[in-house]
CSV table of C-alpha atoms in Angstrom, one decimal:
chain,number,residue,atom,x,y,z
A,1,MET,CA,-28.4,21.1,-11.5
A,2,THR,CA,-26.5,18.5,-9.6
A,3,THR,CA,-24.9,19.6,-6.3
A,4,LYS,CA,-22.4,17.9,-4.0
A,5,TRP,CA,-24.8,18.2,-1.2
A,6,THR,CA,-26.4,14.8,-1.5
A,7,LYS,CA,-27.5,12.8,1.6
A,8,GLU,CA,-24.9,10.2,0.9
A,9,GLU,CA,-22.0,12.7,0.5
A,10,LEU,CA,-22.9,14.6,3.6
A,11,GLU,CA,-23.1,11.3,5.6
A,12,ARG,CA,-19.7,10.3,4.2
A,13,ARG,CA,-18.2,13.6,5.5
A,14,PHE,CA,-19.8,13.1,8.9
A,15,ARG,CA,-18.3,9.6,9.1
A,16,HIS,CA,-14.9,11.2,8.3
A,17,TYR,CA,-15.0,13.5,11.3
A,18,LEU,CA,-17.1,11.4,13.7
A,19,GLY,CA,-16.8,7.8,12.7
A,20,ASP,CA,-19.7,5.4,12.1
A,21,GLU,CA,-22.6,6.4,14.3
A,22,ASP,CA,-23.6,2.7,14.7
A,23,ASP,CA,-20.1,1.5,15.7
A,24,ASP,CA,-20.3,0.3,19.3
A,25,SER,CA,-16.7,-0.9,19.6
A,26,ALA,CA,-14.6,0.1,22.6
A,27,GLN,CA,-12.6,2.4,20.3
A,28,ALA,CA,-15.6,4.1,18.9
A,29,ARG,CA,-17.1,4.7,22.3
A,30,LYS,CA,-13.8,6.2,23.5
A,31,ARG,CA,-13.6,8.5,20.5
A,32,ARG,CA,-17.2,9.7,21.2
A,33,ARG,CA,-16.4,10.3,24.8
A,34,ILE,CA,-13.3,12.4,23.9
A,35,LEU,CA,-15.4,14.4,21.4
A,36,ARG,CA,-18.2,15.0,23.9
A,37,ALA,CA,-15.7,16.2,26.5
A,38,ALA,CA,-14.1,18.6,24.0
A,39,HIS,CA,-17.5,19.9,22.9
A,40,GLU,CA,-18.6,20.6,26.5
A,41,LEU,CA,-15.3,22.3,27.4
A,42,PHE,CA,-15.3,24.5,24.3
A,43,LEU,CA,-18.8,25.7,25.3
A,44,ALA,CA,-18.0,26.1,29.0
A,45,GLN,CA,-14.6,27.8,28.9
A,46,GLY,CA,-13.9,28.7,25.2
A,47,TYR,CA,-11.6,27.2,22.6
A,48,ARG,CA,-8.5,29.1,23.6
A,49,LYS,CA,-8.7,28.2,27.3
A,50,THR,CA,-9.3,24.6,26.6
A,51,SER,CA,-6.2,22.4,26.4
A,52,VAL,CA,-5.8,18.9,25.2
A,53,ASP,CA,-4.9,18.0,28.8
A,54,ASP,CA,-8.3,19.4,29.9
A,55,VAL,CA,-10.1,17.2,27.3
A,56,ALA,CA,-8.1,14.1,28.3
A,57,ARG,CA,-8.9,14.7,32.0
A,58,LYS,CA,-12.6,15.2,31.4
A,59,ALA,CA,-12.8,12.2,29.1
A,60,GLU,CA,-10.8,10.2,31.6
A,61,VAL,CA,-8.2,9.1,29.1
A,62,ALA,CA,-4.5,9.7,28.7
A,63,LYS,CA,-3.4,12.7,26.7
A,64,GLY,CA,-1.7,10.5,24.2
A,65,THR,CA,-5.1,8.7,23.7
A,66,VAL,CA,-6.7,12.0,22.6
A,67,TYR,CA,-3.9,12.4,19.9
A,68,LEU,CA,-4.6,8.8,18.6
A,69,TYR,CA,-8.0,10.0,17.5
A,70,PHE,CA,-7.5,13.7,17.0
A,71,PRO,CA,-4.1,14.9,15.8
A,72,ASN,CA,-4.5,18.4,17.3
A,73,LYS,CA,-7.0,20.7,19.0
A,74,GLY,CA,-8.1,22.1,15.7
A,75,THR,CA,-9.4,18.8,14.5
A,76,LEU,CA,-11.3,18.4,17.8
A,77,LEU,CA,-13.0,21.7,17.0
A,78,GLU,CA,-13.9,20.6,13.5
A,79,ALA,CA,-15.3,17.4,14.8
A,80,ALA,CA,-17.2,19.2,17.6
A,81,ILE,CA,-18.9,21.4,14.9
A,82,ALA,CA,-19.6,18.3,12.8
A,83,LEU,CA,-21.2,16.7,15.8
A,84,GLU,CA,-23.7,19.5,16.0
A,85,LYS,CA,-24.3,19.6,12.3
A,86,ARG,CA,-25.0,15.8,12.2
A,87,GLY,CA,-28.0,16.4,14.4
A,88,LEU,CA,-29.1,19.1,12.0
A,89,MET,CA,-28.7,16.7,9.1
A,90,LYS,CA,-31.4,14.5,10.6
A,91,ARG,CA,-33.8,17.4,10.5
A,92,LEU,CA,-32.9,18.0,6.9
A,93,GLY,CA,-33.7,14.5,5.9
A,94,PRO,CA,-37.0,15.3,4.2
A,95,LEU,CA,-35.1,17.6,1.7
A,96,PHE,CA,-33.4,14.6,0.3
A,97,ASP,CA,-35.8,11.7,0.6
A,98,GLY,CA,-38.7,13.1,-1.5
A,99,SER,CA,-41.1,13.1,1.4
A,100,ILE,CA,-42.1,16.7,0.9
A,101,PRO,CA,-43.1,18.5,-2.4
A,102,LYS,CA,-40.2,20.1,-4.3
A,103,ARG,CA,-41.8,23.6,-4.0
A,104,GLU,CA,-41.6,23.3,-0.2
A,105,ARG,CA,-38.0,22.3,0.1
A,106,LEU,CA,-36.7,25.9,0.2
A,107,LEU,CA,-39.2,26.9,2.9
A,108,ARG,CA,-38.3,23.8,5.0
A,109,TYR,CA,-34.6,24.5,4.6
A,110,LEU,CA,-35.0,28.1,5.8
A,111,GLU,CA,-37.1,27.1,8.8
A,112,ILE,CA,-34.5,24.6,9.9
A,113,THR,CA,-31.5,26.9,9.2
A,114,PHE,CA,-32.9,29.8,11.2
A,115,THR,CA,-33.8,27.7,14.2
A,116,SER,CA,-30.4,25.8,14.1
A,117,GLY,CA,-28.8,28.1,16.7
A,118,ARG,CA,-31.1,26.5,19.3
A,119,ASP,CA,-29.6,23.0,18.7
A,120,MET,CA,-26.1,24.0,17.7
A,121,PRO,CA,-24.7,26.2,20.5
A,122,LEU,CA,-21.1,26.1,19.2
A,123,VAL,CA,-22.2,27.1,15.7
A,124,ALA,CA,-24.4,29.8,17.2
A,125,ARG,CA,-21.4,31.4,18.8
A,126,MET,CA,-19.7,31.5,15.5
A,127,LEU,CA,-22.7,33.0,13.8
A,128,THR,CA,-22.8,35.8,16.5
A,129,GLY,CA,-19.2,36.7,15.7
A,130,ASP,CA,-17.1,34.7,18.2
A,131,SER,CA,-13.7,35.9,17.0
A,132,GLU,CA,-11.9,33.2,18.9
A,133,LEU,CA,-13.7,30.4,17.1
A,134,TRP,CA,-13.3,32.1,13.7
A,135,ALA,CA,-9.5,32.6,14.3
A,136,ALA,CA,-9.2,28.9,15.2
A,137,LEU,CA,-11.0,27.9,12.0
A,138,GLU,CA,-8.8,30.2,10.0
A,139,ASP,CA,-5.8,28.5,11.4
A,140,ILE,CA,-7.3,25.1,10.3
A,141,GLY,CA,-7.8,26.5,6.8
A,142,MET,CA,-10.4,28.9,5.3
A,143,GLU,CA,-10.2,27.2,2.0
A,144,ALA,CA,-12.3,24.3,3.2
A,145,ILE,CA,-14.9,26.7,4.7
A,146,THR,CA,-15.0,28.7,1.5
A,147,GLN,CA,-15.5,25.5,-0.5
A,148,ARG,CA,-18.4,24.4,1.8
A,149,GLN,CA,-20.1,27.8,1.4
A,150,ALA,CA,-19.8,27.5,-2.4
A,151,GLU,CA,-21.4,24.1,-2.2
A,152,GLY,CA,-24.1,25.4,0.0
A,153,ALA,CA,-24.9,28.1,-2.5
A,154,GLU,CA,-25.2,25.5,-5.3
A,155,PHE,CA,-27.6,23.5,-3.1
A,156,LEU,CA,-29.7,26.6,-2.4
A,157,MET,CA,-29.8,27.4,-6.1
A,158,GLU,CA,-31.4,23.9,-6.6
A,159,LEU,CA,-34.0,24.7,-3.9
A,160,ILE,CA,-34.7,28.1,-5.4
A,161,GLU,CA,-35.3,26.5,-8.8
A,162,ASP,CA,-37.7,24.0,-7.2
A,163,ALA,CA,-39.6,26.9,-5.6
A,164,VAL,CA,-39.9,28.9,-8.8
A,165,PRO,CA,-39.1,26.6,-11.7
A,166,GLY,CA,-37.9,28.3,-14.9
A,167,VAL,CA,-38.4,31.8,-13.6
A,168,LEU,CA,-34.8,32.9,-12.6
A,169,THR,CA,-31.5,32.8,-14.5
A,170,ASP,CA,-28.6,31.0,-12.9
A,171,GLU,CA,-27.0,34.4,-12.0
A,172,GLN,CA,-30.2,35.5,-10.2
A,173,LYS,CA,-30.5,32.2,-8.4
A,174,ARG,CA,-26.8,32.5,-7.3
A,175,GLU,CA,-27.4,36.1,-6.0
A,176,ARG,CA,-30.4,35.0,-4.0
A,177,ALA,CA,-28.5,32.0,-2.6
A,178,GLU,CA,-25.7,34.2,-1.4
A,179,VAL,CA,-28.2,36.6,0.2
A,180,ILE,CA,-29.8,33.6,2.0
A,181,ILE,CA,-26.4,32.4,3.2
A,182,GLY,CA,-25.7,36.0,4.5
A,183,VAL,CA,-29.0,36.2,6.3
A,184,GLY,CA,-28.4,32.8,7.7
A,185,PHE,CA,-25.6,34.3,9.9
A,186,SER,CA,-28.5,35.8,12.0
A,187,ALA,CA,-29.5,32.4,13.3
A,188,GLY,CA,-27.5,32.9,16.4
A,189,MET,CA,-28.9,36.4,17.1
A,190,LEU,CA,-32.4,35.1,16.8
A,191,LEU,CA,-31.9,33.2,20.1
A,192,ASP,CA,-32.2,36.6,21.8
A,193,GLU,CA,-35.9,37.3,22.4
A,194,ARG,CA,-35.3,41.0,22.0
A,195,THR,CA,-34.6,40.5,18.3
A,196,ARG,CA,-38.0,38.7,17.9
A,197,SER,CA,-40.3,41.4,19.5
A,198,GLY,CA,-41.3,38.8,22.1
A,199,ARG,CA,-42.5,36.2,19.6
A,200,SER,CA,-41.4,32.6,19.9
A,201,LEU,CA,-38.4,31.5,17.8
A,202,ASP,CA,-40.5,29.1,15.8
A,203,ALA,CA,-43.3,31.6,15.0
A,204,PHE,CA,-40.7,34.3,14.1
A,205,VAL,CA,-38.8,32.0,11.9
A,206,ARG,CA,-41.9,30.8,10.2
A,207,SER,CA,-42.7,34.4,9.1
A,208,LEU,CA,-39.2,35.1,8.1
A,209,SER,CA,-38.9,31.9,6.0
A,210,GLU,CA,-42.2,32.6,4.3
A,211,MET,CA,-41.2,36.2,3.5
A,212,LEU,CA,-37.9,35.0,2.0
A,213,THR,CA,-39.7,32.3,0.0
A,214,PHE,CA,-42.8,34.1,-1.2
A,215,GLY,CA,-42.0,37.8,-0.7
A,216,VAL,CA,-43.6,40.2,1.8
A,217,ALA,CA,-46.5,40.9,-0.5
A,218,GLY,CA,-46.2,38.3,-3.2
A,219,ARG,CA,-44.3,38.8,-6.5
A,220,ARG,CA,-42.4,42.0,-6.8
A,221,PRO,CA,-44.2,44.3,-9.3
A,222,GLU,CA,-42.4,45.3,-12.5
A,223,LYS,CA,-41.2,48.8,-12.7
A,224,LYS,CA,-43.3,51.1,-14.8
A,225,ARG,CA,-41.7,52.4,-17.9
């Protein structure tokens, strides 16, 4: 199974939103400064209360300069989310470069996904049901979000096949992938220690990921006829 989630394709998408990470030109530095300002303001006072004027003031540029790089506030939000996800992409590197056994790719993916709220505060707010952010993304266009979720499911199907090669049908792999995506929305809630019975986030996620990968007590027994 070939998915659109290759390292090269994901890096291309990040460059579309964020520019070249290695570009040290004055324009690139200004773009990054504007984006960091927007990200900080979205976290500090919320998307709705943050204006393009606020972003320009914090980034110490003219309002028109913000529009040169980002056509509207919605594209600033998309780029701010992409900024967080690019950091996550670096952690996902071993899933693409062959440095870990294929059978461990699903486990590693789950561990990274369920701890992602710690490193992606804006995404964590979305995962815990921030209606303001979801409304903003709906204004931008839910079609793109739906498409990315579908691509994510395809990638997960590939990881599931690596974990249990030749065991599940495509339909079964897709069902399991959709369940994992649904459970992934709990990543933000796991930041609350009360949901983890006092355990550290890493320890809790390790157990959760192992259960999802291997089952609570191994392979589910067949029903007796």
